[in-house]
PDB file of C-alpha atoms and ligand atoms in Angstrom:
ATOM      1  CA  MET A   1      10.676  21.909  -0.684  1.00  0.00           C
ATOM      2  CA  ARG A   2       7.448  20.392   0.564  1.00  0.00           C
ATOM      3  CA  ARG A   3       6.640  17.074  -0.987  1.00  0.00           C
ATOM      4  CA  LYS A   4       3.027  16.740  -2.049  1.00  0.00           C
ATOM      5  CA  LEU A   5       0.835  14.207  -0.390  1.00  0.00           C
ATOM      6  CA  VAL A   6      -2.433  12.669  -1.907  1.00  0.00           C
ATOM      7  CA  ALA A   7      -4.318  10.671   0.575  1.00  0.00           C
ATOM      8  CA  GLY A   8      -7.632   8.563  -0.273  1.00  0.00           C
ATOM      9  CA  ASN A   9     -10.060   8.601   2.724  1.00  0.00           C
ATOM     10  CA  TRP A  10     -12.111   5.569   1.550  1.00  0.00           C
ATOM     11  CA  LYS A  11     -14.662   6.584   4.475  1.00  0.00           C
ATOM     12  CA  MET A  12     -17.353   3.535   5.227  1.00  0.00           C
ATOM     13  CA  HIS A  13     -16.647   1.933   1.741  1.00  0.00           C
ATOM     14  CA  GLY A  14     -15.259  -1.363   0.484  1.00  0.00           C
ATOM     15  CA  SER A  15     -14.916  -5.190   0.996  1.00  0.00           C
ATOM     16  CA  LEU A  16     -12.291  -7.553   0.677  1.00  0.00           C
ATOM     17  CA  ALA A  17     -12.777  -7.948  -3.147  1.00  0.00           C
ATOM     18  CA  GLU A  18     -13.345  -4.215  -3.901  1.00  0.00           C
ATOM     19  CA  ASN A  19     -10.191  -3.639  -1.859  1.00  0.00           C
ATOM     20  CA  GLU A  20      -8.066  -5.978  -3.414  1.00  0.00           C
ATOM     21  CA  ALA A  21      -8.916  -4.798  -7.034  1.00  0.00           C
ATOM     22  CA  LEU A  22      -8.473  -1.087  -6.049  1.00  0.00           C
ATOM     23  CA  LEU A  23      -5.083  -1.577  -4.506  1.00  0.00           C
ATOM     24  CA  SER A  24      -3.633  -3.732  -7.268  1.00  0.00           C
ATOM     25  CA  GLY A  25      -4.875  -1.332  -9.649  1.00  0.00           C
ATOM     26  CA  LEU A  26      -3.320   1.305  -7.915  1.00  0.00           C
ATOM     27  CA  LEU A  27      -0.060  -0.480  -7.442  1.00  0.00           C
ATOM     28  CA  ALA A  28       0.555  -1.354 -11.192  1.00  0.00           C
ATOM     29  CA  GLY A  29      -0.267   2.392 -11.829  1.00  0.00           C
ATOM     30  CA  MET A  30       2.421   3.943  -9.184  1.00  0.00           C
ATOM     31  CA  GLY A  31       5.500   4.125 -12.015  1.00  0.00           C
ATOM     32  CA  ASN A  32       4.872   7.943 -12.517  1.00  0.00           C
ATOM     33  CA  VAL A  33       3.672   9.212  -9.499  1.00  0.00           C
ATOM     34  CA  LYS A  34       6.165  11.502  -7.755  1.00  0.00           C
ATOM     35  CA  ALA A  35       4.071  12.607  -4.792  1.00  0.00           C
ATOM     36  CA  GLY A  36       3.441  10.692  -1.589  1.00  0.00           C
ATOM     37  CA  VAL A  37       0.613   8.411  -1.490  1.00  0.00           C
ATOM     38  CA  ALA A  38      -1.437   6.993   1.207  1.00  0.00           C
ATOM     39  CA  VAL A  39      -4.918   5.545   1.805  1.00  0.00           C
ATOM     40  CA  CYS A  40      -6.940   5.774   5.432  1.00  0.00           C
ATOM     41  CA  VAL A  41      -9.140   2.835   5.235  1.00  0.00           C
ATOM     42  CA  PRO A  42     -12.092   1.016   7.530  1.00  0.00           C
ATOM     43  CA  PHE A  43     -10.379  -0.615  10.520  1.00  0.00           C
ATOM     44  CA  PRO A  44     -11.748  -4.557   9.584  1.00  0.00           C
ATOM     45  CA  TYR A  45      -9.622  -3.929   6.366  1.00  0.00           C
ATOM     46  CA  LEU A  46      -6.297  -2.859   7.800  1.00  0.00           C
ATOM     47  CA  ALA A  47      -4.816  -6.366   7.851  1.00  0.00           C
ATOM     48  CA  GLN A  48      -5.731  -6.858   4.237  1.00  0.00           C
ATOM     49  CA  VAL A  49      -4.285  -3.562   3.440  1.00  0.00           C
ATOM     50  CA  GLN A  50      -1.084  -3.951   5.533  1.00  0.00           C
ATOM     51  CA  SER A  51      -0.417  -7.499   3.165  1.00  0.00           C
ATOM     52  CA  ILE A  52      -1.295  -5.782   0.084  1.00  0.00           C
ATOM     53  CA  LEU A  53       0.752  -2.676   0.810  1.00  0.00           C
ATOM     54  CA  ALA A  54       3.722  -3.576   2.691  1.00  0.00           C
ATOM     55  CA  ASN A  55       7.202  -2.949   0.622  1.00  0.00           C
ATOM     56  CA  SER A  56       5.010  -0.662  -1.651  1.00  0.00           C
ATOM     57  CA  PRO A  57       5.454   3.304  -2.251  1.00  0.00           C
ATOM     58  CA  ILE A  58       1.719   3.608  -0.938  1.00  0.00           C
ATOM     59  CA  ALA A  59       1.536   4.071   2.779  1.00  0.00           C
ATOM     60  CA  TRP A  60      -1.828   3.121   4.775  1.00  0.00           C
ATOM     61  CA  GLY A  61      -3.774   4.471   7.788  1.00  0.00           C
ATOM     62  CA  ALA A  62      -6.888   5.231   9.579  1.00  0.00           C
ATOM     63  CA  GLN A  63      -9.916   7.378   9.420  1.00  0.00           C
ATOM     64  CA  ASN A  64     -10.326   7.547  13.594  1.00  0.00           C
ATOM     65  CA  MET A  65      -8.653   6.557  16.345  1.00  0.00           C
ATOM     66  CA  SER A  66      -9.594   6.961  20.277  1.00  0.00           C
ATOM     67  CA  GLN A  67      -7.810   9.640  22.469  1.00  0.00           C
ATOM     68  CA  GLN A  68      -7.600   6.796  25.089  1.00  0.00           C
ATOM     69  CA  ALA A  69      -4.580   4.103  25.271  1.00  0.00           C
ATOM     70  CA  LYS A  70      -6.690   1.146  26.311  1.00  0.00           C
ATOM     71  CA  GLY A  71      -9.392   0.116  28.532  1.00  0.00           C
ATOM     72  CA  ALA A  72     -13.277  -0.246  28.716  1.00  0.00           C
ATOM     73  CA  PHE A  73     -14.304   1.917  25.830  1.00  0.00           C
ATOM     74  CA  THR A  74     -16.654  -0.593  24.067  1.00  0.00           C
ATOM     75  CA  GLY A  75     -16.192  -0.341  20.011  1.00  0.00           C
ATOM     76  CA  GLU A  76     -12.976   1.943  20.151  1.00  0.00           C
ATOM     77  CA  VAL A  77      -9.737   1.557  18.450  1.00  0.00           C
ATOM     78  CA  SER A  78      -6.736   2.446  19.957  1.00  0.00           C
ATOM     79  CA  ALA A  79      -3.378   4.077  18.728  1.00  0.00           C
ATOM     80  CA  SER A  80      -1.055   0.897  19.402  1.00  0.00           C
ATOM     81  CA  MET A  81      -3.697  -1.197  17.723  1.00  0.00           C
ATOM     82  CA  LEU A  82      -3.238   0.955  14.588  1.00  0.00           C
ATOM     83  CA  THR A  83       0.368   0.581  14.627  1.00  0.00           C
ATOM     84  CA  ASP A  84       0.210  -3.062  15.229  1.00  0.00           C
ATOM     85  CA  PHE A  85      -1.255  -2.756  11.345  1.00  0.00           C
ATOM     86  CA  GLY A  86       1.906  -0.763  10.153  1.00  0.00           C
ATOM     87  CA  CYS A  87      -0.255   2.393  10.152  1.00  0.00           C
ATOM     88  CA  ALA A  88       1.560   5.716   9.268  1.00  0.00           C
ATOM     89  CA  TYR A  89      -1.322   8.092   9.325  1.00  0.00           C
ATOM     90  CA  VAL A  90      -4.629   8.592  11.263  1.00  0.00           C
ATOM     91  CA  ILE A  91      -7.144  11.499   9.959  1.00  0.00           C
ATOM     92  CA  VAL A  92      -8.483  13.225  12.880  1.00  0.00           C
ATOM     93  CA  GLY A  93     -11.191  15.893  13.064  1.00  0.00           C
ATOM     94  CA  HIS A  94     -12.870  15.067   9.569  1.00  0.00           C
ATOM     95  CA  SER A  95     -15.877  17.444   9.521  1.00  0.00           C
ATOM     96  CA  GLU A  96     -18.072  13.921   9.350  1.00  0.00           C
ATOM     97  CA  ARG A  97     -16.644  13.025  12.689  1.00  0.00           C
ATOM     98  CA  ARG A  98     -16.770  16.737  14.132  1.00  0.00           C
ATOM     99  CA  ALA A  99     -20.590  16.907  12.680  1.00  0.00           C
ATOM    100  CA  ILE A 100     -22.079  13.673  12.896  1.00  0.00           C
ATOM    101  CA  TYR A 101     -20.349  12.210  16.317  1.00  0.00           C
ATOM    102  CA  GLY A 102     -19.825  15.410  18.015  1.00  0.00           C
ATOM    103  CA  GLU A 103     -16.033  15.667  18.435  1.00  0.00           C
ATOM    104  CA  SER A 104     -15.025  18.691  19.811  1.00  0.00           C
ATOM    105  CA  ASP A 105     -12.004  20.553  19.322  1.00  0.00           C
ATOM    106  CA  GLU A 106     -10.601  19.685  22.452  1.00  0.00           C
ATOM    107  CA  LEU A 107     -11.268  16.008  21.694  1.00  0.00           C
ATOM    108  CA  VAL A 108      -9.517  16.424  17.994  1.00  0.00           C
ATOM    109  CA  ALA A 109      -6.617  17.904  19.959  1.00  0.00           C
ATOM    110  CA  GLU A 110      -6.645  14.890  22.212  1.00  0.00           C
ATOM    111  CA  LYS A 111      -6.493  12.377  19.443  1.00  0.00           C
ATOM    112  CA  PHE A 112      -3.843  14.525  17.414  1.00  0.00           C
ATOM    113  CA  ALA A 113      -1.657  14.068  20.848  1.00  0.00           C
ATOM    114  CA  ALA A 114      -2.356  10.190  20.908  1.00  0.00           C
ATOM    115  CA  VAL A 115      -1.670   9.639  17.270  1.00  0.00           C
ATOM    116  CA  GLN A 116       1.958  11.403  17.510  1.00  0.00           C
ATOM    117  CA  ALA A 117       2.827   9.950  20.663  1.00  0.00           C
ATOM    118  CA  ALA A 118       2.317   6.176  19.038  1.00  0.00           C
ATOM    119  CA  GLY A 119       4.582   7.806  16.132  1.00  0.00           C
ATOM    120  CA  MET A 120       2.172   7.980  13.561  1.00  0.00           C
ATOM    121  CA  THR A 121       1.428  11.355  11.682  1.00  0.00           C
ATOM    122  CA  PRO A 122      -2.061  12.975  12.065  1.00  0.00           C
ATOM    123  CA  ILE A 123      -4.094  14.346   9.153  1.00  0.00           C
ATOM    124  CA  LEU A 124      -5.818  17.143  10.917  1.00  0.00           C
ATOM    125  CA  CYS A 125      -8.804  18.138   9.103  1.00  0.00           C
ATOM    126  CA  VAL A 126     -10.075  21.813   9.459  1.00  0.00           C
ATOM    127  CA  GLY A 127     -12.671  23.936   7.492  1.00  0.00           C
ATOM    128  CA  GLU A 128     -15.849  25.848   7.648  1.00  0.00           C
ATOM    129  CA  THR A 129     -19.532  25.040   7.149  1.00  0.00           C
ATOM    130  CA  LEU A 130     -21.195  26.887   4.167  1.00  0.00           C
ATOM    131  CA  VAL A 131     -23.345  29.116   6.878  1.00  0.00           C
ATOM    132  CA  GLU A 132     -19.802  30.099   8.366  1.00  0.00           C
ATOM    133  CA  ARG A 133     -18.411  30.733   5.211  1.00  0.00           C
ATOM    134  CA  GLU A 134     -21.451  32.864   4.245  1.00  0.00           C
ATOM    135  CA  GLY A 135     -21.153  34.570   7.411  1.00  0.00           C
ATOM    136  CA  GLY A 136     -17.298  35.600   6.654  1.00  0.00           C
ATOM    137  CA  ILE A 137     -16.018  33.826   9.899  1.00  0.00           C
ATOM    138  CA  THR A 138     -14.021  30.970   7.548  1.00  0.00           C
ATOM    139  CA  GLU A 139     -10.766  32.259   9.072  1.00  0.00           C
ATOM    140  CA  SER A 140     -11.859  32.428  12.601  1.00  0.00           C
ATOM    141  CA  VAL A 141     -13.178  28.927  12.504  1.00  0.00           C
ATOM    142  CA  VAL A 142     -10.204  27.378  10.902  1.00  0.00           C
ATOM    143  CA  ALA A 143      -8.015  29.424  13.462  1.00  0.00           C
ATOM    144  CA  ARG A 144     -10.042  28.021  16.159  1.00  0.00           C
ATOM    145  CA  GLN A 145      -9.559  24.322  15.402  1.00  0.00           C
ATOM    146  CA  LEU A 146      -5.904  24.992  14.734  1.00  0.00           C
ATOM    147  CA  ASP A 147      -5.639  26.796  18.189  1.00  0.00           C
ATOM    148  CA  ALA A 148      -7.282  24.092  19.857  1.00  0.00           C
ATOM    149  CA  VAL A 149      -4.038  21.464  18.875  1.00  0.00           C
ATOM    150  CA  ILE A 150      -1.545  24.214  19.496  1.00  0.00           C
ATOM    151  CA  ALA A 151      -2.918  24.944  22.861  1.00  0.00           C
ATOM    152  CA  LYS A 152      -2.731  21.260  23.883  1.00  0.00           C
ATOM    153  CA  CYS A 153       0.397  19.996  21.874  1.00  0.00           C
ATOM    154  CA  GLY A 154       2.385  23.332  20.817  1.00  0.00           C
ATOM    155  CA  VAL A 155       3.169  24.822  17.183  1.00  0.00           C
ATOM    156  CA  MET A 156       6.031  22.188  17.078  1.00  0.00           C
ATOM    157  CA  SER A 157       3.677  19.442  17.039  1.00  0.00           C
ATOM    158  CA  LEU A 158       2.498  20.531  13.818  1.00  0.00           C
ATOM    159  CA  ALA A 159       5.809  19.662  11.946  1.00  0.00           C
ATOM    160  CA  LYS A 160       4.931  16.398  12.465  1.00  0.00           C
ATOM    161  CA  SER A 161       1.606  16.525  10.947  1.00  0.00           C
ATOM    162  CA  VAL A 162      -0.345  17.187   8.091  1.00  0.00           C
ATOM    163  CA  VAL A 163      -3.189  19.704   7.684  1.00  0.00           C
ATOM    164  CA  ALA A 164      -6.381  19.187   5.631  1.00  0.00           C
ATOM    165  CA  TYR A 165      -8.409  22.321   4.812  1.00  0.00           C
ATOM    166  CA  GLU A 166     -11.631  20.977   3.714  1.00  0.00           C
ATOM    167  CA  PRO A 167     -14.632  23.064   3.456  1.00  0.00           C
ATOM    168  CA  VAL A 168     -17.728  21.105   4.768  1.00  0.00           C
ATOM    169  CA  TRP A 169     -19.783  22.339   2.153  1.00  0.00           C
ATOM    170  CA  ALA A 170     -17.209  20.926  -0.829  1.00  0.00           C
ATOM    171  CA  ILE A 171     -17.055  17.693   0.591  1.00  0.00           C
ATOM    172  CA  GLY A 172     -19.299  15.124  -1.391  1.00  0.00           C
ATOM    173  CA  THR A 173     -20.981  17.779  -3.051  1.00  0.00           C
ATOM    174  CA  GLY A 174     -19.348  17.962  -6.460  1.00  0.00           C
ATOM    175  CA  LYS A 175     -19.038  21.883  -5.340  1.00  0.00           C
ATOM    176  CA  THR A 176     -15.240  22.282  -5.099  1.00  0.00           C
ATOM    177  CA  ALA A 177     -13.360  25.582  -3.965  1.00  0.00           C
ATOM    178  CA  SER A 178     -12.257  27.249  -6.652  1.00  0.00           C
ATOM    179  CA  PRO A 179      -8.386  27.208  -6.447  1.00  0.00           C
ATOM    180  CA  GLU A 180      -8.165  30.926  -5.488  1.00  0.00           C
ATOM    181  CA  GLN A 181     -10.720  30.351  -2.473  1.00  0.00           C
ATOM    182  CA  ALA A 182      -8.791  27.497  -1.573  1.00  0.00           C
ATOM    183  CA  GLN A 183      -5.393  28.972  -1.830  1.00  0.00           C
ATOM    184  CA  ALA A 184      -6.619  32.143   0.175  1.00  0.00           C
ATOM    185  CA  VAL A 185      -7.397  29.697   3.087  1.00  0.00           C
ATOM    186  CA  HIS A 186      -4.063  27.715   2.492  1.00  0.00           C
ATOM    187  CA  ALA A 187      -2.262  30.799   2.440  1.00  0.00           C
ATOM    188  CA  TYR A 188      -3.931  32.164   5.615  1.00  0.00           C
ATOM    189  CA  ILE A 189      -3.262  28.960   7.563  1.00  0.00           C
ATOM    190  CA  ARG A 190       0.457  28.730   6.626  1.00  0.00           C
ATOM    191  CA  ALA A 191       0.708  33.000   7.587  1.00  0.00           C
ATOM    192  CA  LYS A 192      -1.244  32.309  10.822  1.00  0.00           C
ATOM    193  CA  LEU A 193       1.581  29.470  11.418  1.00  0.00           C
ATOM    194  CA  ARG A 194       4.636  31.905  10.445  1.00  0.00           C
ATOM    195  CA  ASP A 195       3.770  34.269  13.136  1.00  0.00           C
ATOM    196  CA  LEU A 196       4.101  31.290  15.557  1.00  0.00           C
ATOM    197  CA  ASP A 197       7.248  29.380  13.742  1.00  0.00           C
ATOM    198  CA  ALA A 198       8.315  30.002  10.448  1.00  0.00           C
ATOM    199  CA  THR A 199      10.248  26.905   9.993  1.00  0.00           C
ATOM    200  CA  VAL A 200       7.067  24.945  10.792  1.00  0.00           C
ATOM    201  CA  ALA A 201       4.839  27.104   8.650  1.00  0.00           C
ATOM    202  CA  ASP A 202       7.179  26.678   5.417  1.00  0.00           C
ATOM    203  CA  GLY A 203       7.465  23.270   5.881  1.00  0.00           C
ATOM    204  CA  LEU A 204       3.994  22.021   6.954  1.00  0.00           C
ATOM    205  CA  VAL A 205       1.997  20.077   4.206  1.00  0.00           C
ATOM    206  CA  ILE A 206      -1.522  21.709   3.983  1.00  0.00           C
ATOM    207  CA  GLN A 207      -3.972  19.590   1.985  1.00  0.00           C
ATOM    208  CA  TYR A 208      -6.874  20.383   0.260  1.00  0.00           C
ATOM    209  CA  GLY A 209      -9.867  17.930   0.389  1.00  0.00           C
ATOM    210  CA  GLY A 210     -13.457  18.448  -0.995  1.00  0.00           C
ATOM    211  CA  SER A 211     -14.654  17.023  -4.248  1.00  0.00           C
ATOM    212  CA  VAL A 212     -11.359  16.754  -6.066  1.00  0.00           C
ATOM    213  CA  LYS A 213     -11.244  15.128  -8.951  1.00  0.00           C
ATOM    214  CA  ALA A 214      -8.910  14.193 -11.653  1.00  0.00           C
ATOM    215  CA  ASN A 215     -10.353  17.132 -13.799  1.00  0.00           C
ATOM    216  CA  ASN A 216      -9.819  19.810 -11.018  1.00  0.00           C
ATOM    217  CA  ALA A 217      -6.609  18.402  -9.457  1.00  0.00           C
ATOM    218  CA  VAL A 218      -3.738  20.170 -11.460  1.00  0.00           C
ATOM    219  CA  GLU A 219      -5.077  23.646 -10.904  1.00  0.00           C
ATOM    220  CA  LEU A 220      -5.858  23.007  -7.314  1.00  0.00           C
ATOM    221  CA  PHE A 221      -2.615  21.506  -6.796  1.00  0.00           C
ATOM    222  CA  GLY A 222      -0.536  24.212  -8.764  1.00  0.00           C
ATOM    223  CA  GLN A 223      -1.608  26.922  -6.222  1.00  0.00           C
ATOM    224  CA  PRO A 224       1.467  27.815  -4.144  1.00  0.00           C
ATOM    225  CA  ASP A 225      -0.092  26.734  -0.567  1.00  0.00           C
ATOM    226  CA  ILE A 226      -1.812  23.608  -1.707  1.00  0.00           C
ATOM    227  CA  ASP A 227       0.261  20.635  -1.285  1.00  0.00           C
ATOM    228  CA  GLY A 228      -1.870  17.768  -2.208  1.00  0.00           C
ATOM    229  CA  GLY A 229      -5.193  16.347  -1.267  1.00  0.00           C
ATOM    230  CA  LEU A 230      -7.333  14.509   0.979  1.00  0.00           C
ATOM    231  CA  ILE A 231      -9.571  12.375  -1.318  1.00  0.00           C
ATOM    232  CA  GLY A 232     -13.040  10.964  -0.622  1.00  0.00           C
ATOM    233  CA  GLY A 233     -15.147   9.656  -3.708  1.00  0.00           C
ATOM    234  CA  ALA A 234     -12.322   9.783  -6.430  1.00  0.00           C
ATOM    235  CA  ALA A 235     -10.240   7.516  -3.967  1.00  0.00           C
ATOM    236  CA  LEU A 236     -12.221   4.827  -4.918  1.00  0.00           C
ATOM    237  CA  ASN A 237     -11.780   4.617  -8.162  1.00  0.00           C
ATOM    238  CA  VAL A 238      -8.304   3.259  -9.776  1.00  0.00           C
ATOM    239  CA  GLU A 239      -8.174   5.788 -12.729  1.00  0.00           C
ATOM    240  CA  GLU A 240      -9.418   8.623 -10.889  1.00  0.00           C
ATOM    241  CA  PHE A 241      -7.220   8.433  -7.916  1.00  0.00           C
ATOM    242  CA  LEU A 242      -4.118   7.745 -10.166  1.00  0.00           C
ATOM    243  CA  ALA A 243      -4.820  10.662 -12.076  1.00  0.00           C
ATOM    244  CA  ILE A 244      -5.386  12.913  -8.815  1.00  0.00           C
ATOM    245  CA  CYS A 245      -1.836  11.237  -7.451  1.00  0.00           C
ATOM    246  CA  ARG A 246       0.028  12.220 -11.018  1.00  0.00           C
ATOM    247  CA  ALA A 247      -1.530  15.823 -10.765  1.00  0.00           C
ATOM    248  CA  ALA A 248       0.417  16.251  -7.434  1.00  0.00           C
TER     249      ALA A 248
HETATM  250  P1  LIG B 301     -14.828  13.882  -1.326  1.00  0.00           P
HETATM  251  O1  LIG B 301     -14.557  13.910   0.144  1.00  0.00           O
HETATM  252  O2  LIG B 301     -13.576  14.127  -2.044  1.00  0.00           O
HETATM  253  O3  LIG B 301     -15.895  12.856  -1.787  1.00  0.00           O
HETATM  254  O4  LIG B 301     -15.611  15.556  -1.491  1.00  0.00           O
HETATM  255  C1  LIG B 301     -13.317  14.541   0.711  1.00  0.00           C
HETATM  256  C2  LIG B 301     -13.236  14.160   2.314  1.00  0.00           C
HETATM  257  O5  LIG B 301     -14.260  14.117   3.144  1.00  0.00           O
HETATM  258  O6  LIG B 301     -12.096  13.819   2.920  1.00  0.00           O
END
């Protein structure tokens, strides 16, 4: 049985005061949440988040990381810096990183490997743009993104990872993929991996991301291959995020 995981992706939002209010609200409401819960926060707030969430049921992590271990890489943050602050998860290959910062499939695979080498769990984002969906190449885009990681790290590496299917056209747009559209891609991912290793395929947590809200989470998470969500905007609101966690 896969345990569902709901992860908040705060993106470039927050302040010391806002984070404190959000996290104390979440902690107070975790009583009837059975799913795993994590928040992926901006780098400067990792120390704050670690001190608030230590010994709590909520894990934390980062939204990006350098593939390099250390050195003259101005502005970058390494894996060992993240483990210093207790990070359990690192999002890699978010569509905003791919589109705005030009991260290639190969770079994402290098980051994935570096996250795992440091003992953290990568949340690998995959997903198609609207043009790609309309062009009928959703599956081949997702396959290409997964294959880059499999080529570098092997299929067994996915056993210690989370995959987030995030159709780019659904991120931050209020346009959620329908439960059927999402389930179809999730089932495709699992079937593709099953051809390589059935145990990895059946054990892999595949989150859905893209305009998940309290009012659509139950239906999305009720699909057989959707194992929770990666939540952007709704992760910044205590009641919304808790309702999504309870839905999982
Ligand atoms: P959204 O973002 O929930 O605001 O659509 C999801 C994501 O980008 O991970």
